[in-house]
Amino acid sequence: MSNYKIHTKCVQSGYKPENGEARVLPIYQSTTYKYDSADHLGDLFDLKADGHMYSRISNPTLACVEDKISDMEGGVGAMLVSSGQAANLTAVLNITSAGQNIISLASIYGGTVNLFAVTLKKMGIEVRFATPDMTDAEIEAMMDENTRMIFGETVANPALVVFDIERYAKLAHKHQMPLVVDNTFATPVLCRPFEFGCDIVTHSTTKYMDGHATVVGGCIVDSGNFDWSVGSRYPELTTPDDSYHGVVYTESFGKAAYITKARVQMLRDMGNTMSPMAAFILNLGLETLALRMEKHCANALAVAKFLESHERVEWVDYPLLPGNSQYELAQKYLPKGACGVISVGIKGGRDAACKFLDSLKLMNIVVHVADARSCALHPASTTHRQLTDEQLTACGVKPEQVRLSIGIEDAEDIIADLDQALRA
């Protein structure tokens, strides 16, 4: 981990060209690698040597981008995967098996709710959903000897609930389990969860990290701070792995035990690999991430204040608006900005919300969020339409709710477009 500031890390971390090498990160568009001896390749397969065996597991282009993201978050290692959903799935399956369970905050992205409540259930893994208003005692009552982690999002999508990382980290550690935080909306520019006790961070790099809606991807980052060897809760990391001739991850890889296992076992077997071209494009986005996040946040706060006083608006939800229910937590965890996403309730309910969307001119209706261009969506009828009314309520999604993703255009142009659509 370097000591540079976040703007410098975005540009300089990861790829380190040697004398006479390409200044820009090369695209290693190769599935395979050449070796001078069978013994060296054997050592790679036994995890006794560093290097690349096969691009399903690792690749030089991906490795440089992984090192950059790890440095930005302050971790000991990172692993890129094919999507944010793949990142969360892999993060869970790395230490969770059939018959076990995890605890997740209910106010998370609808796609993750489906993953947890439907797909993991089919795999025999139970997800127990907690709400932010539950007491520590109520959450502890949900735990048992088979509970493997607590999961939450730094800024929930689209409910914009700010996760009290420090509180849940203490709760998880009290019961000798890790805290996993999806840091997609905040990015390490606005919040570094490891500094508040989080153990594992995930990202949908499709969002702000790419920043241009060009490539789907995900990432897992390991803090290296959780002691997996305490007790006997995580034998997958502390006992021999028969698929690698009995390697014990905590003994062979120390602080990087979790992320190493995720790569050499989970990524090897599931194959949810990011392509070298996708990693190259992602790296271009990362280089301007810190600059873009400043503009996203400044624009979003200006738009939120405008909407708050508009006669056609029922309510506005943005964590850094004074008086917002999340304001104190946002001041603690997101003092540099609360991302560019705003939730707004349009007077007149679902029909008025849809008419408002249809009247936008500058902003586009897209099934996406968190890129350079401003866009809008009606979550209840799109990204969250598979959820029950009860699940919608738990996620903080309402019929009149529109999710606005404020881009990096001129704030006055964004506000003018919103105003004309509200009056349409």
mmCIF file of C-alpha atoms in Angstrom, residues 19-357:
data_model
loop_
_atom_site.group_PDB
_atom_site.id
_atom_site.type_symbol
_atom_site.label_atom_id
_atom_site.label_comp_id
_atom_site.label_asym_id
_atom_site.label_seq_id
_atom_site.Cartn_x
_atom_site.Cartn_y
_atom_site.Cartn_z
ATOM 1 C CA ASN A 19 12.955 1.085 -18.646
ATOM 2 C CA GLY A 20 11.850 1.146 -22.267
ATOM 3 C CA GLU A 21 8.433 -0.427 -21.614
ATOM 4 C CA ALA A 22 5.077 0.994 -22.707
ATOM 5 C CA ARG A 23 4.025 3.995 -20.620
ATOM 6 C CA VAL A 24 0.331 3.016 -20.840
ATOM 7 C CA LEU A 25 -0.904 -0.269 -19.351
ATOM 8 C CA PRO A 26 -0.693 -2.919 -22.123
ATOM 9 C CA ILE A 27 -3.545 -5.256 -22.987
ATOM 10 C CA TYR A 28 -2.248 -8.802 -22.533
ATOM 11 C CA GLN A 29 -4.793 -10.422 -24.831
ATOM 12 C CA SER A 30 -3.575 -13.956 -24.211
ATOM 13 C CA THR A 31 -5.156 -16.956 -22.540
ATOM 14 C CA THR A 32 -1.856 -18.743 -21.965
ATOM 15 C CA TYR A 33 1.776 -18.171 -20.970
ATOM 16 C CA LYS A 34 5.128 -19.720 -21.882
ATOM 17 C CA TYR A 35 7.460 -21.387 -19.365
ATOM 18 C CA ASP A 36 11.080 -22.520 -19.497
ATOM 19 C CA SER A 37 10.547 -25.698 -17.508
ATOM 20 C CA ALA A 38 7.891 -28.156 -16.411
ATOM 21 C CA ASP A 39 9.045 -27.741 -12.819
ATOM 22 C CA HIS A 40 8.330 -24.013 -12.854
ATOM 23 C CA LEU A 41 4.818 -24.591 -14.181
ATOM 24 C CA GLY A 42 4.336 -27.299 -11.548
ATOM 25 C CA ASP A 43 5.329 -24.822 -8.840
ATOM 26 C CA LEU A 44 2.698 -22.413 -10.151
ATOM 27 C CA PHE A 45 0.019 -25.070 -9.917
ATOM 28 C CA ASP A 46 1.178 -25.935 -6.395
ATOM 29 C CA LEU A 47 0.987 -22.205 -5.480
ATOM 30 C CA LYS A 48 4.695 -22.216 -4.616
ATOM 31 C CA ALA A 49 5.679 -19.576 -7.197
ATOM 32 C CA ASP A 50 4.252 -16.255 -8.341
ATOM 33 C CA GLY A 51 3.102 -15.894 -11.915
ATOM 34 C CA HIS A 52 0.251 -16.491 -14.320
ATOM 35 C CA MET A 53 -0.943 -20.002 -15.145
ATOM 36 C CA TYR A 54 -4.016 -19.295 -17.228
ATOM 37 C CA SER A 55 -6.049 -16.138 -17.835
ATOM 38 C CA ARG A 56 -9.166 -17.570 -16.233
ATOM 39 C CA ILE A 57 -7.285 -17.230 -12.929
ATOM 40 C CA SER A 58 -4.989 -14.261 -13.528
ATOM 41 C CA ASN A 59 -3.644 -12.021 -16.266
ATOM 42 C CA PRO A 60 -0.971 -9.268 -16.283
ATOM 43 C CA THR A 61 -3.406 -6.525 -17.358
ATOM 44 C CA LEU A 62 -5.914 -7.478 -14.687
ATOM 45 C CA ALA A 63 -3.179 -7.793 -12.066
ATOM 46 C CA CYS A 64 -2.126 -4.156 -12.510
ATOM 47 C CA VAL A 65 -5.704 -2.902 -12.187
ATOM 48 C CA GLU A 66 -6.259 -5.135 -9.151
ATOM 49 C CA ASP A 67 -3.156 -3.674 -7.511
ATOM 50 C CA LYS A 68 -4.451 -0.157 -8.184
ATOM 51 C CA ILE A 69 -7.871 -0.803 -6.623
ATOM 52 C CA SER A 70 -6.287 -2.578 -3.653
ATOM 53 C CA ASP A 71 -3.997 0.406 -3.095
ATOM 54 C CA MET A 72 -6.919 2.825 -3.384
ATOM 55 C CA GLU A 73 -8.893 0.910 -0.747
ATOM 56 C CA GLY A 74 -5.874 0.218 1.458
ATOM 57 C CA GLY A 75 -6.025 -3.571 1.183
ATOM 58 C CA VAL A 76 -3.541 -6.418 0.812
ATOM 59 C CA GLY A 77 -4.965 -7.710 -2.449
ATOM 60 C CA ALA A 78 -7.851 -7.485 -4.903
ATOM 61 C CA MET A 79 -9.475 -9.692 -7.528
ATOM 62 C CA LEU A 80 -11.400 -8.522 -10.581
ATOM 63 C CA VAL A 81 -14.437 -10.501 -11.742
ATOM 64 C CA SER A 82 -16.996 -10.241 -14.517
ATOM 65 C CA SER A 83 -19.606 -8.116 -12.671
ATOM 66 C CA GLY A 84 -20.607 -6.624 -9.348
ATOM 67 C CA GLN A 85 -23.044 -9.485 -8.842
ATOM 68 C CA ALA A 86 -20.178 -11.940 -9.387
ATOM 69 C CA ALA A 87 -18.131 -10.048 -6.808
ATOM 70 C CA ASN A 88 -20.810 -10.346 -4.114
ATOM 71 C CA LEU A 89 -21.540 -13.980 -4.978
ATOM 72 C CA THR A 90 -17.858 -14.916 -4.826
ATOM 73 C CA ALA A 91 -17.321 -12.963 -1.609
ATOM 74 C CA VAL A 92 -20.057 -14.998 0.069
ATOM 75 C CA LEU A 93 -19.281 -18.428 -1.410
ATOM 76 C CA ASN A 94 -15.605 -18.099 -0.542
ATOM 77 C CA ILE A 95 -16.427 -18.742 3.125
ATOM 78 C CA THR A 96 -20.054 -19.939 3.091
ATOM 79 C CA SER A 97 -21.508 -23.359 2.239
ATOM 80 C CA ALA A 98 -24.896 -25.092 2.194
ATOM 81 C CA GLY A 99 -26.432 -25.213 5.653
ATOM 82 C CA GLN A 100 -24.834 -21.952 6.718
ATOM 83 C CA ASN A 101 -26.149 -18.383 6.741
ATOM 84 C CA ILE A 102 -25.206 -14.722 6.500
ATOM 85 C CA ILE A 103 -26.806 -11.539 7.800
ATOM 86 C CA SER A 104 -27.465 -8.751 5.307
ATOM 87 C CA LEU A 105 -29.000 -5.331 5.632
ATOM 88 C CA ALA A 106 -32.309 -5.295 3.749
ATOM 89 C CA SER A 107 -31.706 -1.822 2.300
ATOM 90 C CA ILE A 108 -29.452 -2.982 -0.522
ATOM 91 C CA TYR A 109 -29.587 -3.137 -4.321
ATOM 92 C CA GLY A 110 -32.569 -5.127 -5.615
ATOM 93 C CA GLY A 111 -30.354 -7.385 -7.721
ATOM 94 C CA THR A 112 -28.380 -8.317 -4.612
ATOM 95 C CA VAL A 113 -31.637 -8.992 -2.748
ATOM 96 C CA ASN A 114 -32.586 -11.444 -5.514
ATOM 97 C CA LEU A 115 -29.142 -13.039 -5.378
ATOM 98 C CA PHE A 116 -29.350 -13.458 -1.625
ATOM 99 C CA ALA A 117 -33.030 -14.319 -1.180
ATOM 100 C CA VAL A 118 -33.521 -16.533 -4.253
ATOM 101 C CA THR A 119 -30.296 -17.887 -5.734
ATOM 102 C CA LEU A 120 -28.351 -18.454 -2.511
ATOM 103 C CA LYS A 121 -31.437 -20.069 -1.019
ATOM 104 C CA LYS A 122 -31.371 -22.619 -3.857
ATOM 105 C CA MET A 123 -27.758 -23.324 -2.926
ATOM 106 C CA GLY A 124 -28.766 -24.046 0.657
ATOM 107 C CA ILE A 125 -27.462 -20.762 2.061
ATOM 108 C CA GLU A 126 -29.867 -18.734 4.173
ATOM 109 C CA VAL A 127 -29.708 -14.930 4.164
ATOM 110 C CA ARG A 128 -31.229 -13.270 7.199
ATOM 111 C CA PHE A 129 -32.212 -9.679 6.474
ATOM 112 C CA ALA A 130 -31.826 -7.000 9.132
ATOM 113 C CA THR A 131 -33.052 -3.409 9.067
ATOM 114 C CA PRO A 132 -31.053 -0.350 10.191
ATOM 115 C CA ASP A 133 -33.473 0.362 13.022
ATOM 116 C CA MET A 134 -32.848 -3.013 14.689
ATOM 117 C CA THR A 135 -30.877 -2.989 17.933
ATOM 118 C CA ASP A 136 -27.609 -4.844 18.367
ATOM 119 C CA ALA A 137 -29.407 -7.362 20.548
ATOM 120 C CA GLU A 138 -32.003 -8.018 17.845
ATOM 121 C CA ILE A 139 -29.301 -8.600 15.255
ATOM 122 C CA GLU A 140 -27.333 -10.836 17.606
ATOM 123 C CA ALA A 141 -30.473 -12.907 18.101
ATOM 124 C CA MET A 142 -30.366 -13.665 14.366
ATOM 125 C CA MET A 143 -26.880 -15.169 14.666
ATOM 126 C CA ASP A 144 -25.883 -18.741 15.387
ATOM 127 C CA GLU A 145 -22.824 -20.950 15.040
ATOM 128 C CA ASN A 146 -23.399 -21.149 11.262
ATOM 129 C CA THR A 147 -23.494 -17.393 10.620
ATOM 130 C CA ARG A 148 -20.538 -16.435 8.411
ATOM 131 C CA MET A 149 -20.630 -12.659 7.881
ATOM 132 C CA ILE A 150 -22.542 -9.387 8.007
ATOM 133 C CA PHE A 151 -23.098 -7.612 4.669
ATOM 134 C CA GLY A 152 -24.150 -4.068 3.786
ATOM 135 C CA GLU A 153 -23.693 -1.253 1.252
ATOM 136 C CA THR A 154 -21.863 1.974 2.108
ATOM 137 C CA VAL A 155 -24.634 3.911 0.365
ATOM 138 C CA ALA A 156 -27.645 1.729 -0.395
ATOM 139 C CA ASN A 157 -28.995 1.612 -3.962
ATOM 140 C CA PRO A 158 -31.527 3.244 -4.348
ATOM 141 C CA ALA A 159 -32.636 3.854 -0.744
ATOM 142 C CA LEU A 160 -29.499 5.955 -0.019
ATOM 143 C CA VAL A 161 -29.277 4.570 3.506
ATOM 144 C CA VAL A 162 -25.769 5.167 4.851
ATOM 145 C CA PHE A 163 -24.291 2.032 6.412
ATOM 146 C CA ASP A 164 -22.951 2.486 9.949
ATOM 147 C CA ILE A 165 -19.760 0.583 9.162
ATOM 148 C CA GLU A 166 -18.122 1.019 12.546
ATOM 149 C CA ARG A 167 -21.185 -0.240 14.406
ATOM 150 C CA TYR A 168 -21.598 -3.382 12.319
ATOM 151 C CA ALA A 169 -17.860 -4.065 12.282
ATOM 152 C CA LYS A 170 -17.814 -4.130 16.082
ATOM 153 C CA LEU A 171 -20.882 -6.367 16.084
ATOM 154 C CA ALA A 172 -19.369 -8.785 13.572
ATOM 155 C CA HIS A 173 -16.006 -8.916 15.318
ATOM 156 C CA LYS A 174 -17.653 -9.521 18.677
ATOM 157 C CA HIS A 175 -18.847 -12.814 17.202
ATOM 158 C CA GLN A 176 -15.582 -13.515 15.345
ATOM 159 C CA MET A 177 -16.969 -12.992 11.852
ATOM 160 C CA PRO A 178 -16.036 -10.510 9.093
ATOM 161 C CA LEU A 179 -17.919 -7.471 7.860
ATOM 162 C CA VAL A 180 -18.312 -7.294 4.067
ATOM 163 C CA VAL A 181 -19.217 -3.907 2.552
ATOM 164 C CA ASP A 182 -20.261 -3.133 -1.021
ATOM 165 C CA ASN A 183 -18.551 0.220 -1.612
ATOM 166 C CA THR A 184 -19.838 0.785 -5.163
ATOM 167 C CA PHE A 185 -21.610 4.128 -4.721
ATOM 168 C CA ALA A 186 -19.009 5.714 -2.448
ATOM 169 C CA THR A 187 -15.840 4.380 -4.113
ATOM 170 C CA PRO A 188 -12.579 4.708 -2.141
ATOM 171 C CA VAL A 189 -12.530 8.383 -3.155
ATOM 172 C CA LEU A 190 -15.413 9.160 -0.778
ATOM 173 C CA CYS A 191 -15.104 6.366 1.791
ATOM 174 C CA ARG A 192 -12.546 3.674 2.619
ATOM 175 C CA PRO A 193 -14.475 1.141 4.723
ATOM 176 C CA PHE A 194 -11.310 -0.584 6.001
ATOM 177 C CA GLU A 195 -10.566 2.540 8.038
ATOM 178 C CA PHE A 196 -13.794 1.931 9.999
ATOM 179 C CA GLY A 197 -13.224 -1.779 10.699
ATOM 180 C CA CYS A 198 -14.610 -3.437 7.556
ATOM 181 C CA ASP A 199 -12.785 -6.606 6.472
ATOM 182 C CA ILE A 200 -13.798 -7.249 2.849
ATOM 183 C CA VAL A 201 -14.920 -4.691 0.250
ATOM 184 C CA THR A 202 -16.777 -5.420 -2.989
ATOM 185 C CA HIS A 203 -17.463 -3.194 -5.979
ATOM 186 C CA SER A 204 -19.533 -3.098 -9.095
ATOM 187 C CA THR A 205 -16.798 -1.462 -11.174
ATOM 188 C CA THR A 206 -19.508 -0.979 -13.833
ATOM 189 C CA LYS A 207 -20.574 2.170 -11.991
ATOM 190 C CA TYR A 208 -18.370 5.105 -10.974
ATOM 191 C CA MET A 209 -15.067 3.245 -11.337
ATOM 192 C CA ASP A 210 -15.616 2.757 -15.068
ATOM 193 C CA GLY A 211 -17.641 5.945 -15.135
ATOM 194 C CA HIS A 212 -18.612 5.889 -18.805
ATOM 195 C CA ALA A 213 -21.085 2.971 -19.062
ATOM 196 C CA THR A 214 -18.696 1.066 -21.295
ATOM 197 C CA VAL A 215 -17.781 -2.163 -19.489
ATOM 198 C CA VAL A 216 -19.348 -4.443 -16.866
ATOM 199 C CA GLY A 217 -17.138 -5.619 -14.033
ATOM 200 C CA GLY A 218 -16.687 -6.265 -10.332
ATOM 201 C CA CYS A 219 -13.966 -6.438 -7.715
ATOM 202 C CA ILE A 220 -13.274 -7.932 -4.278
ATOM 203 C CA VAL A 221 -10.684 -6.318 -1.983
ATOM 204 C CA ASP A 222 -9.213 -7.983 1.115
ATOM 205 C CA SER A 223 -8.166 -5.748 4.020
ATOM 206 C CA GLY A 224 -5.882 -8.431 5.434
ATOM 207 C CA ASN A 225 -7.019 -7.434 8.923
ATOM 208 C CA PHE A 226 -9.364 -10.279 9.829
ATOM 209 C CA ASP A 227 -7.786 -13.152 11.756
ATOM 210 C CA TRP A 228 -9.309 -16.228 10.114
ATOM 211 C CA SER A 229 -7.392 -18.565 12.412
ATOM 212 C CA VAL A 230 -9.214 -17.521 15.582
ATOM 213 C CA GLY A 231 -11.413 -20.418 16.696
ATOM 214 C CA SER A 232 -12.601 -22.995 14.181
ATOM 215 C CA ARG A 233 -15.274 -21.028 12.307
ATOM 216 C CA TYR A 234 -13.489 -20.905 8.916
ATOM 217 C CA PRO A 235 -11.903 -24.313 8.205
ATOM 218 C CA GLU A 236 -11.860 -23.579 4.449
ATOM 219 C CA LEU A 237 -9.011 -21.160 5.171
ATOM 220 C CA THR A 238 -7.316 -22.894 8.096
ATOM 221 C CA THR A 239 -7.341 -26.569 7.053
ATOM 222 C CA PRO A 240 -5.753 -28.295 4.004
ATOM 223 C CA ASP A 241 -7.311 -27.711 0.571
ATOM 224 C CA ASP A 242 -7.252 -31.067 -1.200
ATOM 225 C CA SER A 243 -7.571 -29.381 -4.602
ATOM 226 C CA TYR A 244 -4.113 -27.828 -4.068
ATOM 227 C CA HIS A 245 -2.204 -30.733 -2.496
ATOM 228 C CA GLY A 246 -3.163 -29.766 1.014
ATOM 229 C CA VAL A 247 -2.228 -26.079 1.051
ATOM 230 C CA VAL A 248 -3.462 -24.204 4.143
ATOM 231 C CA TYR A 249 -4.237 -20.642 3.050
ATOM 232 C CA THR A 250 -3.678 -18.941 6.391
ATOM 233 C CA GLU A 251 -0.288 -20.640 6.753
ATOM 234 C CA SER A 252 0.942 -20.111 3.190
ATOM 235 C CA PHE A 253 -0.519 -16.666 2.439
ATOM 236 C CA GLY A 254 -0.994 -15.005 5.819
ATOM 237 C CA LYS A 255 -2.972 -11.767 5.609
ATOM 238 C CA ALA A 256 -3.868 -12.489 1.962
ATOM 239 C CA ALA A 257 -5.449 -15.881 2.758
ATOM 240 C CA TYR A 258 -9.018 -14.853 1.875
ATOM 241 C CA ILE A 259 -8.295 -13.180 -1.462
ATOM 242 C CA THR A 260 -5.864 -15.942 -2.483
ATOM 243 C CA LYS A 261 -8.470 -18.620 -1.910
ATOM 244 C CA ALA A 262 -11.052 -16.543 -3.783
ATOM 245 C CA ARG A 263 -8.753 -16.476 -6.807
ATOM 246 C CA VAL A 264 -7.152 -19.918 -6.927
ATOM 247 C CA GLN A 265 -10.268 -21.863 -5.913
ATOM 248 C CA MET A 266 -13.436 -19.841 -6.563
ATOM 249 C CA LEU A 267 -12.347 -18.023 -9.723
ATOM 250 C CA ARG A 268 -10.653 -21.164 -10.982
ATOM 251 C CA ASP A 269 -13.843 -23.200 -10.589
ATOM 252 C CA MET A 270 -16.575 -20.667 -11.402
ATOM 253 C CA GLY A 271 -14.753 -18.894 -14.223
ATOM 254 C CA ASN A 272 -16.420 -15.494 -13.695
ATOM 255 C CA THR A 273 -13.346 -13.803 -15.146
ATOM 256 C CA MET A 274 -12.972 -10.234 -16.429
ATOM 257 C CA SER A 275 -11.430 -9.890 -19.888
ATOM 258 C CA PRO A 276 -8.114 -8.030 -20.401
ATOM 259 C CA MET A 277 -9.837 -5.471 -22.656
ATOM 260 C CA ALA A 278 -12.447 -4.795 -19.967
ATOM 261 C CA ALA A 279 -9.697 -4.282 -17.374
ATOM 262 C CA PHE A 280 -7.876 -1.876 -19.704
ATOM 263 C CA ILE A 281 -11.035 0.217 -20.171
ATOM 264 C CA LEU A 282 -11.720 0.122 -16.431
ATOM 265 C CA ASN A 283 -8.228 1.443 -15.750
ATOM 266 C CA LEU A 284 -8.892 4.454 -17.983
ATOM 267 C CA GLY A 285 -11.944 5.217 -15.881
ATOM 268 C CA LEU A 286 -10.042 4.832 -12.623
ATOM 269 C CA GLU A 287 -7.492 7.429 -13.700
ATOM 270 C CA THR A 288 -10.142 10.185 -13.609
ATOM 271 C CA LEU A 289 -12.282 8.761 -10.790
ATOM 272 C CA ALA A 290 -11.252 11.242 -8.110
ATOM 273 C CA LEU A 291 -11.929 14.230 -10.389
ATOM 274 C CA ARG A 292 -15.289 12.889 -11.504
ATOM 275 C CA MET A 293 -16.484 12.083 -7.982
ATOM 276 C CA GLU A 294 -15.898 15.673 -6.906
ATOM 277 C CA LYS A 295 -18.093 16.931 -9.767
ATOM 278 C CA HIS A 296 -20.768 14.239 -9.257
ATOM 279 C CA CYS A 297 -21.085 15.170 -5.582
ATOM 280 C CA ALA A 298 -21.105 18.944 -6.107
ATOM 281 C CA ASN A 299 -23.756 18.659 -8.824
ATOM 282 C CA ALA A 300 -25.885 16.246 -6.790
ATOM 283 C CA LEU A 301 -25.961 18.507 -3.747
ATOM 284 C CA ALA A 302 -26.950 21.498 -5.911
ATOM 285 C CA VAL A 303 -29.718 19.483 -7.613
ATOM 286 C CA ALA A 304 -30.971 18.095 -4.300
ATOM 287 C CA LYS A 305 -31.285 21.590 -2.845
ATOM 288 C CA PHE A 306 -33.181 22.766 -5.950
ATOM 289 C CA LEU A 307 -35.596 19.817 -5.833
ATOM 290 C CA GLU A 308 -36.187 20.254 -2.125
ATOM 291 C CA SER A 309 -37.918 23.586 -2.772
ATOM 292 C CA HIS A 310 -39.798 22.611 -5.959
ATOM 293 C CA GLU A 311 -43.606 22.700 -5.765
ATOM 294 C CA ARG A 312 -44.010 19.512 -7.835
ATOM 295 C CA VAL A 313 -41.779 17.444 -5.554
ATOM 296 C CA GLU A 314 -43.168 15.439 -2.633
ATOM 297 C CA TRP A 315 -39.830 14.643 -1.001
ATOM 298 C CA VAL A 316 -36.077 14.513 -1.700
ATOM 299 C CA ASP A 317 -33.642 11.994 -0.287
ATOM 300 C CA TYR A 318 -29.942 12.825 -0.371
ATOM 301 C CA PRO A 319 -27.751 11.992 2.639
ATOM 302 C CA LEU A 320 -25.919 15.322 2.804
ATOM 303 C CA LEU A 321 -29.059 17.482 2.842
ATOM 304 C CA PRO A 322 -29.345 19.060 6.310
ATOM 305 C CA GLY A 323 -32.271 17.466 8.075
ATOM 306 C CA ASN A 324 -31.993 14.193 6.143
ATOM 307 C CA SER A 325 -32.308 11.091 8.318
ATOM 308 C CA GLN A 326 -28.868 9.953 7.113
ATOM 309 C CA TYR A 327 -27.146 13.314 7.571
ATOM 310 C CA GLU A 328 -25.153 12.467 10.723
ATOM 311 C CA LEU A 329 -23.902 9.158 9.336
ATOM 312 C CA ALA A 330 -23.041 10.846 6.049
ATOM 313 C CA GLN A 331 -21.028 13.482 7.914
ATOM 314 C CA LYS A 332 -19.053 10.682 9.558
ATOM 315 C CA TYR A 333 -18.492 8.344 6.613
ATOM 316 C CA LEU A 334 -18.955 10.607 3.561
ATOM 317 C CA PRO A 335 -17.684 14.090 4.430
ATOM 318 C CA LYS A 336 -16.274 14.558 0.896
ATOM 319 C CA GLY A 337 -19.639 13.842 -0.734
ATOM 320 C CA ALA A 338 -22.442 11.280 -0.808
ATOM 321 C CA CYS A 339 -22.117 10.224 -4.474
ATOM 322 C CA GLY A 340 -24.229 11.536 -7.364
ATOM 323 C CA VAL A 341 -27.421 9.564 -6.765
ATOM 324 C CA ILE A 342 -30.612 11.230 -5.521
ATOM 325 C CA SER A 343 -34.026 9.758 -4.782
ATOM 326 C CA VAL A 344 -36.986 12.045 -5.365
ATOM 327 C CA GLY A 345 -40.695 11.562 -4.862
ATOM 328 C CA ILE A 346 -42.879 13.153 -7.561
ATOM 329 C CA LYS A 347 -46.264 14.538 -6.487
ATOM 330 C CA GLY A 348 -49.013 12.469 -8.077
ATOM 331 C CA GLY A 349 -47.550 9.002 -7.488
ATOM 332 C CA ARG A 350 -46.495 6.398 -10.040
ATOM 333 C CA ASP A 351 -48.250 7.955 -13.049
ATOM 334 C CA ALA A 352 -46.760 11.391 -12.405
ATOM 335 C CA ALA A 353 -43.314 9.869 -11.900
ATOM 336 C CA CYS A 354 -43.498 8.086 -15.246
ATOM 337 C CA LYS A 355 -44.719 11.248 -17.023
ATOM 338 C CA PHE A 356 -41.854 13.171 -15.481
ATOM 339 C CA LEU A 357 -39.380 10.636 -16.877
#
